[in-house]
PDB file of C-alpha atoms in Angstrom:
ATOM      1  CA  UNK U   1       1.512 -46.717  40.051  1.00 91.00           C
ATOM      2  CA  UNK U   2       5.311 -46.798  40.053  1.00 92.00           C
ATOM      3  CA  UNK U   3       5.367 -46.493  43.834  1.00 93.00           C
ATOM      4  CA  UNK U   4       3.279 -49.630  44.328  1.00 95.00           C
ATOM      5  CA  UNK U   5       5.327 -51.323  41.617  1.00 95.00           C
ATOM      6  CA  UNK U   6       8.673 -50.798  43.304  1.00 95.00           C
ATOM      7  CA  UNK U   7       7.158 -51.916  46.616  1.00 96.00           C
ATOM      8  CA  UNK U   8       6.203 -55.179  44.880  1.00 97.00           C
ATOM      9  CA  UNK U   9       9.767 -55.533  43.560  1.00 98.00           C
ATOM     10  CA  UNK U  10      11.059 -55.024  47.093  1.00 97.00           C
ATOM     11  CA  UNK U  11       8.639 -57.572  48.549  1.00 97.00           C
ATOM     12  CA  UNK U  12       9.609 -60.251  46.009  1.00 98.00           C
ATOM     13  CA  UNK U  13      13.386 -59.614  46.032  1.00 97.00           C
ATOM     14  CA  UNK U  14      13.468 -58.262  42.482  1.00 98.00           C
ATOM     15  CA  UNK U  15      16.623 -56.144  42.045  1.00 98.00           C
ATOM     16  CA  UNK U  16      15.729 -52.452  42.118  1.00 97.00           C
ATOM     17  CA  UNK U  17      17.166 -49.051  43.109  1.00 96.00           C
ATOM     18  CA  UNK U  18      16.699 -47.583  46.596  1.00 96.00           C
ATOM     19  CA  UNK U  19      13.639 -45.350  46.660  1.00 96.00           C
ATOM     20  CA  UNK U  20      11.467 -42.889  48.565  1.00 96.00           C
ATOM     21  CA  UNK U  21       7.878 -41.910  47.746  1.00 94.00           C
ATOM     22  CA  UNK U  22       6.552 -38.419  48.482  1.00 94.00           C
ATOM     23  CA  UNK U  23       2.801 -37.950  48.090  1.00 92.00           C
ATOM     24  CA  UNK U  24       3.000 -34.223  48.799  1.00 91.00           C
ATOM     25  CA  UNK U  25       5.341 -31.439  49.930  1.00 89.00           C
ATOM     26  CA  UNK U  26       4.954 -32.363  53.592  1.00 93.00           C
ATOM     27  CA  UNK U  27       6.010 -35.957  52.872  1.00 92.00           C
ATOM     28  CA  UNK U  28       8.979 -34.696  50.860  1.00 93.00           C
ATOM     29  CA  UNK U  29      10.188 -32.576  53.782  1.00 92.00           C
ATOM     30  CA  UNK U  30      10.075 -35.631  56.045  1.00 94.00           C
ATOM     31  CA  UNK U  31      12.480 -37.619  53.842  1.00 95.00           C
ATOM     32  CA  UNK U  32      14.580 -34.932  52.192  1.00 94.00           C
ATOM     33  CA  UNK U  33      17.548 -35.241  54.543  1.00 94.00           C
ATOM     34  CA  UNK U  34      17.791 -39.006  53.983  1.00 95.00           C
ATOM     35  CA  UNK U  35      18.231 -38.728  50.217  1.00 96.00           C
ATOM     36  CA  UNK U  36      21.670 -39.265  48.654  1.00 95.00           C
ATOM     37  CA  UNK U  37      22.856 -37.946  45.300  1.00 97.00           C
ATOM     38  CA  UNK U  38      22.804 -38.236  42.351  1.00 95.00           C
ATOM     39  CA  UNK U  39      19.220 -39.508  42.163  1.00 96.00           C
ATOM     40  CA  UNK U  40      16.209 -39.528  39.852  1.00 95.00           C
ATOM     41  CA  UNK U  41      12.849 -37.907  40.588  1.00 95.00           C
ATOM     42  CA  UNK U  42       9.748 -38.731  38.554  1.00 94.00           C
ATOM     43  CA  UNK U  43       5.946 -38.888  38.860  1.00 94.00           C
ATOM     44  CA  UNK U  44       4.543 -42.166  40.145  1.00 93.00           C
ATOM     45  CA  UNK U  45       1.900 -42.227  37.413  1.00 91.00           C
ATOM     46  CA  UNK U  46       2.968 -40.751  34.089  1.00 83.00           C
ATOM     47  CA  UNK U  47       4.901 -41.878  30.996  1.00 81.00           C
ATOM     48  CA  UNK U  48       6.980 -40.681  28.041  1.00 73.00           C
ATOM     49  CA  UNK U  49       9.704 -39.251  30.338  1.00 78.00           C
ATOM     50  CA  UNK U  50       7.288 -36.540  31.535  1.00 87.00           C
ATOM     51  CA  UNK U  51       8.449 -35.058  34.829  1.00 89.00           C
ATOM     52  CA  UNK U  52      11.658 -37.101  34.946  1.00 90.00           C
ATOM     53  CA  UNK U  53      14.762 -35.245  36.155  1.00 92.00           C
ATOM     54  CA  UNK U  54      18.271 -36.054  37.383  1.00 93.00           C
ATOM     55  CA  UNK U  55      19.229 -34.382  40.662  1.00 95.00           C
ATOM     56  CA  UNK U  56      22.733 -33.725  41.994  1.00 95.00           C
ATOM     57  CA  UNK U  57      21.981 -32.061  45.332  1.00 96.00           C
ATOM     58  CA  UNK U  58      19.273 -30.941  47.759  1.00 95.00           C
ATOM     59  CA  UNK U  59      18.966 -27.509  46.153  1.00 94.00           C
ATOM     60  CA  UNK U  60      18.168 -29.076  42.769  1.00 95.00           C
ATOM     61  CA  UNK U  61      15.602 -31.366  44.373  1.00 95.00           C
ATOM     62  CA  UNK U  62      13.793 -28.425  45.970  1.00 92.00           C
ATOM     63  CA  UNK U  63      13.926 -26.488  42.697  1.00 93.00           C
ATOM     64  CA  UNK U  64      12.723 -29.354  40.457  1.00 92.00           C
ATOM     65  CA  UNK U  65      10.107 -30.846  42.781  1.00 93.00           C
ATOM     66  CA  UNK U  66       7.317 -28.766  41.234  1.00 92.00           C
ATOM     67  CA  UNK U  67       8.323 -29.985  37.740  1.00 92.00           C
ATOM     68  CA  UNK U  68       7.825 -33.645  38.705  1.00 94.00           C
ATOM     69  CA  UNK U  69       4.918 -32.982  41.055  1.00 92.00           C
ATOM     70  CA  UNK U  70       2.822 -31.166  38.431  1.00 91.00           C
ATOM     71  CA  UNK U  71       3.428 -33.992  35.930  1.00 92.00           C
ATOM     72  CA  UNK U  72       1.916 -36.489  38.377  1.00 91.00           C
ATOM     73  CA  UNK U  73      -1.791 -37.212  38.106  1.00 89.00           C
ATOM     74  CA  UNK U  74      -1.981 -37.996  41.828  1.00 89.00           C
ATOM     75  CA  UNK U  75       0.667 -35.460  42.843  1.00 88.00           C
ATOM     76  CA  UNK U  76       2.995 -38.170  44.164  1.00 93.00           C
ATOM     77  CA  UNK U  77       6.616 -38.481  43.084  1.00 95.00           C
ATOM     78  CA  UNK U  78       9.192 -41.213  43.502  1.00 95.00           C
ATOM     79  CA  UNK U  79      12.833 -40.415  44.228  1.00 96.00           C
ATOM     80  CA  UNK U  80      15.235 -43.241  43.537  1.00 96.00           C
ATOM     81  CA  UNK U  81      18.839 -44.241  43.033  1.00 96.00           C
ATOM     82  CA  UNK U  82      20.457 -43.037  39.802  1.00 95.00           C
ATOM     83  CA  UNK U  83      21.519 -46.207  38.019  1.00 95.00           C
ATOM     84  CA  UNK U  84      24.310 -46.085  35.440  1.00 95.00           C
ATOM     85  CA  UNK U  85      24.981 -48.507  32.601  1.00 96.00           C
ATOM     86  CA  UNK U  86      23.356 -49.669  29.365  1.00 96.00           C
ATOM     87  CA  UNK U  87      19.564 -49.322  29.372  1.00 96.00           C
ATOM     88  CA  UNK U  88      17.384 -52.007  27.811  1.00 97.00           C
ATOM     89  CA  UNK U  89      13.729 -52.898  27.516  1.00 97.00           C
ATOM     90  CA  UNK U  90      12.427 -56.446  27.497  1.00 98.00           C
ATOM     91  CA  UNK U  91       9.368 -57.442  25.479  1.00 98.00           C
ATOM     92  CA  UNK U  92       7.449 -60.156  27.308  1.00 98.00           C
ATOM     93  CA  UNK U  93       4.324 -62.243  26.812  1.00 98.00           C
ATOM     94  CA  UNK U  94       2.993 -63.962  29.931  1.00 98.00           C
ATOM     95  CA  UNK U  95       0.769 -66.946  29.188  1.00 98.00           C
ATOM     96  CA  UNK U  96      -0.866 -69.061  31.902  1.00 98.00           C
ATOM     97  CA  UNK U  97       1.545 -67.679  34.486  1.00 98.00           C
ATOM     98  CA  UNK U  98       4.695 -68.381  32.445  1.00 98.00           C
ATOM     99  CA  UNK U  99       6.761 -65.416  31.177  1.00 98.00           C
ATOM    100  CA  UNK U 100       8.156 -65.671  27.635  1.00 98.00           C
ATOM    101  CA  UNK U 101      10.788 -63.105  26.628  1.00 98.00           C
ATOM    102  CA  UNK U 102      10.353 -62.317  22.929  1.00 98.00           C
ATOM    103  CA  UNK U 103      13.177 -59.816  22.553  1.00 98.00           C
ATOM    104  CA  UNK U 104      15.655 -57.589  24.403  1.00 98.00           C
ATOM    105  CA  UNK U 105      15.880 -54.046  23.049  1.00 98.00           C
ATOM    106  CA  UNK U 106      18.917 -51.766  23.327  1.00 98.00           C
ATOM    107  CA  UNK U 107      17.895 -48.184  24.098  1.00 96.00           C
ATOM    108  CA  UNK U 108      19.341 -44.792  23.123  1.00 95.00           C
ATOM    109  CA  UNK U 109      18.300 -41.729  25.164  1.00 92.00           C
ATOM    110  CA  UNK U 110      19.065 -38.019  25.343  1.00 90.00           C
ATOM    111  CA  UNK U 111      20.799 -38.660  28.657  1.00 83.00           C
ATOM    112  CA  UNK U 112      20.540 -36.254  31.591  1.00 79.00           C
ATOM    113  CA  UNK U 113      18.485 -34.543  32.735  1.00 78.00           C
ATOM    114  CA  UNK U 114      15.304 -36.031  31.168  1.00 81.00           C
ATOM    115  CA  UNK U 115      16.442 -39.291  29.481  1.00 86.00           C
ATOM    116  CA  UNK U 116      14.013 -39.117  26.560  1.00 90.00           C
ATOM    117  CA  UNK U 117      14.245 -42.151  24.266  1.00 93.00           C
ATOM    118  CA  UNK U 118      15.725 -41.334  20.849  1.00 95.00           C
ATOM    119  CA  UNK U 119      16.192 -44.837  19.496  1.00 97.00           C
ATOM    120  CA  UNK U 120      15.779 -48.582  20.012  1.00 98.00           C
ATOM    121  CA  UNK U 121      17.414 -51.564  18.332  1.00 98.00           C
ATOM    122  CA  UNK U 122      17.079 -55.367  18.403  1.00 98.00           C
ATOM    123  CA  UNK U 123      18.379 -57.871  19.277  1.00 98.00           C
ATOM    124  CA  UNK U 124      20.469 -56.550  22.159  1.00 98.00           C
ATOM    125  CA  UNK U 125      24.214 -56.478  21.585  1.00 98.00           C
ATOM    126  CA  UNK U 126      24.983 -57.240  25.225  1.00 98.00           C
ATOM    127  CA  UNK U 127      26.931 -60.447  26.065  1.00 98.00           C
ATOM    128  CA  UNK U 128      24.978 -63.704  26.318  1.00 98.00           C
ATOM    129  CA  UNK U 129      25.530 -64.097  30.061  1.00 98.00           C
ATOM    130  CA  UNK U 130      24.196 -60.590  30.695  1.00 98.00           C
ATOM    131  CA  UNK U 131      21.167 -61.279  28.517  1.00 98.00           C
ATOM    132  CA  UNK U 132      20.490 -64.401  30.600  1.00 98.00           C
ATOM    133  CA  UNK U 133      20.475 -62.200  33.726  1.00 98.00           C
ATOM    134  CA  UNK U 134      18.122 -59.738  32.011  1.00 98.00           C
ATOM    135  CA  UNK U 135      15.694 -62.519  31.046  1.00 98.00           C
ATOM    136  CA  UNK U 136      15.702 -63.852  34.613  1.00 98.00           C
ATOM    137  CA  UNK U 137      15.104 -60.418  36.158  1.00 98.00           C
ATOM    138  CA  UNK U 138      12.335 -59.501  33.703  1.00 98.00           C
ATOM    139  CA  UNK U 139      10.586 -62.817  34.317  1.00 98.00           C
ATOM    140  CA  UNK U 140      10.664 -62.362  38.093  1.00 98.00           C
ATOM    141  CA  UNK U 141       9.548 -58.728  37.806  1.00 98.00           C
ATOM    142  CA  UNK U 142       6.384 -59.422  35.792  1.00 98.00           C
ATOM    143  CA  UNK U 143       5.370 -62.156  38.199  1.00 98.00           C
ATOM    144  CA  UNK U 144       6.100 -59.897  41.185  1.00 98.00           C
ATOM    145  CA  UNK U 145       3.440 -57.407  40.058  1.00 97.00           C
ATOM    146  CA  UNK U 146       0.929 -60.176  39.367  1.00 97.00           C
ATOM    147  CA  UNK U 147       0.785 -60.449  35.579  1.00 98.00           C
ATOM    148  CA  UNK U 148      -0.620 -63.882  34.688  1.00 98.00           C
ATOM    149  CA  UNK U 149      -1.701 -63.419  31.068  1.00 98.00           C
ATOM    150  CA  UNK U 150      -0.807 -60.702  28.592  1.00 98.00           C
ATOM    151  CA  UNK U 151       2.056 -58.467  27.478  1.00 98.00           C
ATOM    152  CA  UNK U 152       4.666 -56.603  29.500  1.00 98.00           C
ATOM    153  CA  UNK U 153       7.199 -53.956  28.565  1.00 98.00           C
ATOM    154  CA  UNK U 154      10.042 -54.147  31.096  1.00 98.00           C
ATOM    155  CA  UNK U 155      12.756 -51.484  31.481  1.00 96.00           C
ATOM    156  CA  UNK U 156      16.020 -51.973  33.325  1.00 97.00           C
ATOM    157  CA  UNK U 157      19.606 -50.743  33.523  1.00 97.00           C
ATOM    158  CA  UNK U 158      22.597 -53.081  33.473  1.00 98.00           C
ATOM    159  CA  UNK U 159      24.758 -51.735  36.311  1.00 97.00           C
ATOM    160  CA  UNK U 160      28.256 -52.883  37.239  1.00 96.00           C
ATOM    161  CA  UNK U 161      26.510 -55.079  39.825  1.00 95.00           C
ATOM    162  CA  UNK U 162      24.116 -56.598  37.304  1.00 97.00           C
ATOM    163  CA  UNK U 163      20.698 -55.598  35.916  1.00 98.00           C
ATOM    164  CA  UNK U 164      18.332 -53.569  38.106  1.00 98.00           C
ATOM    165  CA  UNK U 165      14.719 -52.746  37.393  1.00 97.00           C
ATOM    166  CA  UNK U 166      13.582 -49.275  36.410  1.00 94.00           C
ATOM    167  CA  UNK U 167       9.895 -49.994  35.810  1.00 93.00           C
ATOM    168  CA  UNK U 168       7.487 -52.073  33.740  1.00 96.00           C
ATOM    169  CA  UNK U 169       4.094 -51.688  32.132  1.00 94.00           C
ATOM    170  CA  UNK U 170       1.464 -54.407  31.808  1.00 95.00           C
ATOM    171  CA  UNK U 171       1.184 -53.436  28.159  1.00 96.00           C
ATOM    172  CA  UNK U 172       2.965 -53.642  24.835  1.00 96.00           C
ATOM    173  CA  UNK U 173       5.982 -51.409  24.164  1.00 96.00           C
ATOM    174  CA  UNK U 174       5.571 -47.993  22.559  1.00 95.00           C
ATOM    175  CA  UNK U 175       7.898 -46.217  20.116  1.00 96.00           C
ATOM    176  CA  UNK U 176       6.991 -48.825  17.450  1.00 97.00           C
ATOM    177  CA  UNK U 177       8.777 -51.539  19.442  1.00 98.00           C
ATOM    178  CA  UNK U 178       5.764 -53.867  19.418  1.00 97.00           C
ATOM    179  CA  UNK U 179       4.238 -52.831  16.111  1.00 97.00           C
ATOM    180  CA  UNK U 180       7.440 -52.861  14.052  1.00 98.00           C
ATOM    181  CA  UNK U 181      10.686 -53.860  15.770  1.00 98.00           C
ATOM    182  CA  UNK U 182       9.623 -57.196  17.292  1.00 98.00           C
ATOM    183  CA  UNK U 183       8.038 -58.460  14.029  1.00 98.00           C
ATOM    184  CA  UNK U 184      11.007 -57.223  11.967  1.00 98.00           C
ATOM    185  CA  UNK U 185      13.593 -58.931  14.197  1.00 98.00           C
ATOM    186  CA  UNK U 186      11.743 -62.147  15.135  1.00 98.00           C
ATOM    187  CA  UNK U 187       8.728 -62.564  12.860  1.00 98.00           C
ATOM    188  CA  UNK U 188       6.493 -62.672  15.955  1.00 98.00           C
ATOM    189  CA  UNK U 189       3.263 -60.682  15.760  1.00 98.00           C
ATOM    190  CA  UNK U 190       3.092 -59.481  19.363  1.00 98.00           C
ATOM    191  CA  UNK U 191      -0.149 -57.586  18.799  1.00 98.00           C
ATOM    192  CA  UNK U 192      -1.900 -60.722  17.513  1.00 98.00           C
ATOM    193  CA  UNK U 193      -0.466 -62.716  20.418  1.00 98.00           C
ATOM    194  CA  UNK U 194      -1.905 -60.194  22.864  1.00 98.00           C
ATOM    195  CA  UNK U 195      -5.318 -60.287  21.167  1.00 98.00           C
ATOM    196  CA  UNK U 196      -5.266 -64.101  21.125  1.00 98.00           C
ATOM    197  CA  UNK U 197      -4.624 -64.213  24.876  1.00 98.00           C
ATOM    198  CA  UNK U 198      -7.468 -61.726  25.471  1.00 97.00           C
ATOM    199  CA  UNK U 199      -9.768 -63.964  23.385  1.00 98.00           C
ATOM    200  CA  UNK U 200      -8.761 -67.138  25.205  1.00 97.00           C
ATOM    201  CA  UNK U 201      -6.647 -68.507  22.348  1.00 97.00           C
ATOM    202  CA  UNK U 202      -3.118 -69.838  22.598  1.00 97.00           C
ATOM    203  CA  UNK U 203      -0.649 -67.225  21.259  1.00 98.00           C
ATOM    204  CA  UNK U 204       1.958 -67.961  18.590  1.00 98.00           C
ATOM    205  CA  UNK U 205       5.181 -66.662  20.143  1.00 98.00           C
ATOM    206  CA  UNK U 206       7.727 -68.838  18.325  1.00 98.00           C
ATOM    207  CA  UNK U 207      10.429 -66.832  16.478  1.00 98.00           C
ATOM    208  CA  UNK U 208      10.325 -67.197  12.697  1.00 98.00           C
ATOM    209  CA  UNK U 209      13.795 -65.723  12.018  1.00 98.00           C
ATOM    210  CA  UNK U 210      16.616 -63.760  13.666  1.00 98.00           C
ATOM    211  CA  UNK U 211      17.265 -60.364  12.101  1.00 98.00           C
ATOM    212  CA  UNK U 212      18.018 -56.830  13.253  1.00 98.00           C
ATOM    213  CA  UNK U 213      15.585 -53.945  13.559  1.00 98.00           C
ATOM    214  CA  UNK U 214      15.932 -50.370  14.740  1.00 98.00           C
ATOM    215  CA  UNK U 215      14.177 -47.045  15.134  1.00 98.00           C
ATOM    216  CA  UNK U 216      15.935 -43.685  15.304  1.00 98.00           C
ATOM    217  CA  UNK U 217      14.340 -40.287  15.942  1.00 98.00           C
ATOM    218  CA  UNK U 218      15.310 -37.121  14.104  1.00 97.00           C
ATOM    219  CA  UNK U 219      17.481 -34.660  16.036  1.00 94.00           C
ATOM    220  CA  UNK U 220      16.293 -31.255  14.829  1.00 95.00           C
ATOM    221  CA  UNK U 221      17.369 -27.720  15.907  1.00 95.00           C
ATOM    222  CA  UNK U 222      14.773 -25.720  17.841  1.00 96.00           C
ATOM    223  CA  UNK U 223      12.598 -23.329  15.849  1.00 97.00           C
ATOM    224  CA  UNK U 224       9.698 -23.371  13.409  1.00 98.00           C
ATOM    225  CA  UNK U 225       9.942 -26.034  10.699  1.00 98.00           C
ATOM    226  CA  UNK U 226      10.396 -24.291   7.338  1.00 98.00           C
ATOM    227  CA  UNK U 227      10.854 -27.326   5.103  1.00 98.00           C
ATOM    228  CA  UNK U 228      11.226 -31.128   5.068  1.00 98.00           C
ATOM    229  CA  UNK U 229      13.034 -32.452   2.001  1.00 98.00           C
ATOM    230  CA  UNK U 230      14.610 -35.679   0.739  1.00 98.00           C
ATOM    231  CA  UNK U 231      12.013 -38.135   2.010  1.00 98.00           C
ATOM    232  CA  UNK U 232      11.502 -39.777  -1.395  1.00 97.00           C
ATOM    233  CA  UNK U 233      15.245 -40.299  -1.817  1.00 97.00           C
ATOM    234  CA  UNK U 234      15.547 -41.587   1.765  1.00 98.00           C
ATOM    235  CA  UNK U 235      12.799 -44.167   1.178  1.00 98.00           C
ATOM    236  CA  UNK U 236      14.994 -45.765  -1.487  1.00 97.00           C
ATOM    237  CA  UNK U 237      17.630 -46.784   1.087  1.00 98.00           C
ATOM    238  CA  UNK U 238      17.893 -50.575   1.223  1.00 98.00           C
ATOM    239  CA  UNK U 239      16.314 -51.848   4.433  1.00 98.00           C
ATOM    240  CA  UNK U 240      14.265 -48.764   5.335  1.00 98.00           C
ATOM    241  CA  UNK U 241      10.770 -49.736   6.452  1.00 98.00           C
ATOM    242  CA  UNK U 242       9.132 -46.456   7.372  1.00 98.00           C
ATOM    243  CA  UNK U 243       9.716 -42.714   7.669  1.00 98.00           C
ATOM    244  CA  UNK U 244       7.169 -40.851   9.770  1.00 98.00           C
ATOM    245  CA  UNK U 245       6.755 -37.330  11.137  1.00 98.00           C
ATOM    246  CA  UNK U 246       4.835 -36.145  14.191  1.00 96.00           C
ATOM    247  CA  UNK U 247       5.629 -32.491  13.450  1.00 97.00           C
ATOM    248  CA  UNK U 248       5.273 -30.801  10.055  1.00 97.00           C
ATOM    249  CA  UNK U 249       6.048 -27.563   8.215  1.00 98.00           C
ATOM    250  CA  UNK U 250       4.871 -24.662  10.371  1.00 98.00           C
ATOM    251  CA  UNK U 251       5.116 -26.600  13.649  1.00 97.00           C
ATOM    252  CA  UNK U 252       7.475 -25.489  16.409  1.00 97.00           C
ATOM    253  CA  UNK U 253      10.392 -27.683  17.484  1.00 97.00           C
ATOM    254  CA  UNK U 254      11.302 -27.276  21.146  1.00 94.00           C
ATOM    255  CA  UNK U 255      14.068 -28.723  23.294  1.00 93.00           C
ATOM    256  CA  UNK U 256      13.329 -32.400  23.903  1.00 91.00           C
ATOM    257  CA  UNK U 257      11.959 -32.734  27.410  1.00 88.00           C
ATOM    258  CA  UNK U 258       9.575 -35.641  26.776  1.00 87.00           C
ATOM    259  CA  UNK U 259       8.558 -38.013  24.000  1.00 90.00           C
ATOM    260  CA  UNK U 260       5.945 -35.598  22.616  1.00 91.00           C
ATOM    261  CA  UNK U 261       8.724 -33.145  21.644  1.00 94.00           C
ATOM    262  CA  UNK U 262      10.217 -35.498  19.039  1.00 96.00           C
ATOM    263  CA  UNK U 263       9.793 -34.595  15.365  1.00 97.00           C
ATOM    264  CA  UNK U 264       9.661 -38.002  13.677  1.00 98.00           C
ATOM    265  CA  UNK U 265      11.435 -41.292  13.148  1.00 98.00           C
ATOM    266  CA  UNK U 266      12.932 -43.822  10.764  1.00 98.00           C
ATOM    267  CA  UNK U 267      12.569 -47.617  11.049  1.00 98.00           C
ATOM    268  CA  UNK U 268      15.045 -50.006   9.462  1.00 98.00           C
ATOM    269  CA  UNK U 269      15.684 -53.735   9.155  1.00 98.00           C
ATOM    270  CA  UNK U 270      18.996 -55.516   8.624  1.00 98.00           C
ATOM    271  CA  UNK U 271      20.714 -58.816   9.210  1.00 98.00           C
ATOM    272  CA  UNK U 272      21.901 -57.593  12.616  1.00 98.00           C
ATOM    273  CA  UNK U 273      21.296 -54.894  15.224  1.00 98.00           C
ATOM    274  CA  UNK U 274      24.265 -52.927  13.904  1.00 98.00           C
ATOM    275  CA  UNK U 275      23.193 -53.077  10.255  1.00 98.00           C
ATOM    276  CA  UNK U 276      19.618 -52.020  11.123  1.00 98.00           C
ATOM    277  CA  UNK U 277      20.954 -48.985  13.005  1.00 98.00           C
ATOM    278  CA  UNK U 278      23.109 -48.088   9.996  1.00 98.00           C
ATOM    279  CA  UNK U 279      20.018 -48.260   7.771  1.00 98.00           C
ATOM    280  CA  UNK U 280      18.317 -45.737  10.043  1.00 98.00           C
ATOM    281  CA  UNK U 281      21.330 -43.444  10.209  1.00 98.00           C
ATOM    282  CA  UNK U 282      21.824 -43.553   6.435  1.00 98.00           C
ATOM    283  CA  UNK U 283      18.132 -42.791   5.893  1.00 98.00           C
ATOM    284  CA  UNK U 284      18.143 -39.865   8.340  1.00 98.00           C
ATOM    285  CA  UNK U 285      21.218 -38.384   6.628  1.00 97.00           C
ATOM    286  CA  UNK U 286      19.235 -38.027   3.398  1.00 98.00           C
ATOM    287  CA  UNK U 287      16.380 -36.076   4.993  1.00 98.00           C
ATOM    288  CA  UNK U 288      16.790 -32.318   5.408  1.00 98.00           C
ATOM    289  CA  UNK U 289      14.647 -30.583   8.042  1.00 98.00           C
ATOM    290  CA  UNK U 290      15.165 -26.814   8.092  1.00 98.00           C
ATOM    291  CA  UNK U 291      14.042 -24.680  11.024  1.00 97.00           C
ATOM    292  CA  UNK U 292      13.968 -20.924  11.551  1.00 95.00           C
TER     293      UNK U 292
END
């Protein structure tokens, strides 16, 4: 529950945006005149950018409320400050009450209005002092919501006034961050570490090496997929680890409004964040996806 989460951040002095929670239309009408713009509205209990929208004025809020409201399992939405700056996720293992940051992930999104994630890369290219602030904030955030043992996927934006929390999940990161990117950049098997903790064993969370890893999603024109070509050639690119598709010939490609609208992805490894991203971009350039 993202509403309860941000209340916990507020209680424990974890940097976060201003926020209002509306459980229904009546509650929205009670707070609507206190809201300042731009702001973000999203369900309190969904994921994958479902129901997330950027608002510039009261008229947009009233128009888009139903979009966020219907994406909420409980019906509640959270309206919060629109934070600007680089967005990162932080991959954390908490063991016996001590948070251990395994990696900081730079994030690429579609931007406004829905901010769907289109890529991730490790390790973060942000300056060392900023990364220290990110590690501190992530550590305080996971403890604020009561995680004592297990994984956490922490999302934040680095504003001009320092990092501020967006949200976190008491889980491993999606978009192949846990399964592929963390092992490819650090050598740490985060899945095994999570299982070990669940089984009462001490997790191995020591880095084995320091490399770059990245995932990039295909940007495909809307329409019905007619053909997908060049995959075999693309797999020969040095550093490519995987090419995968979630949509296939005959499937319909729609405008990206949430994570489920993405067509597929490429994962690459390099000696640095930048080189891993280039592997992905080079691989994607060799794949031709034609739509009608």
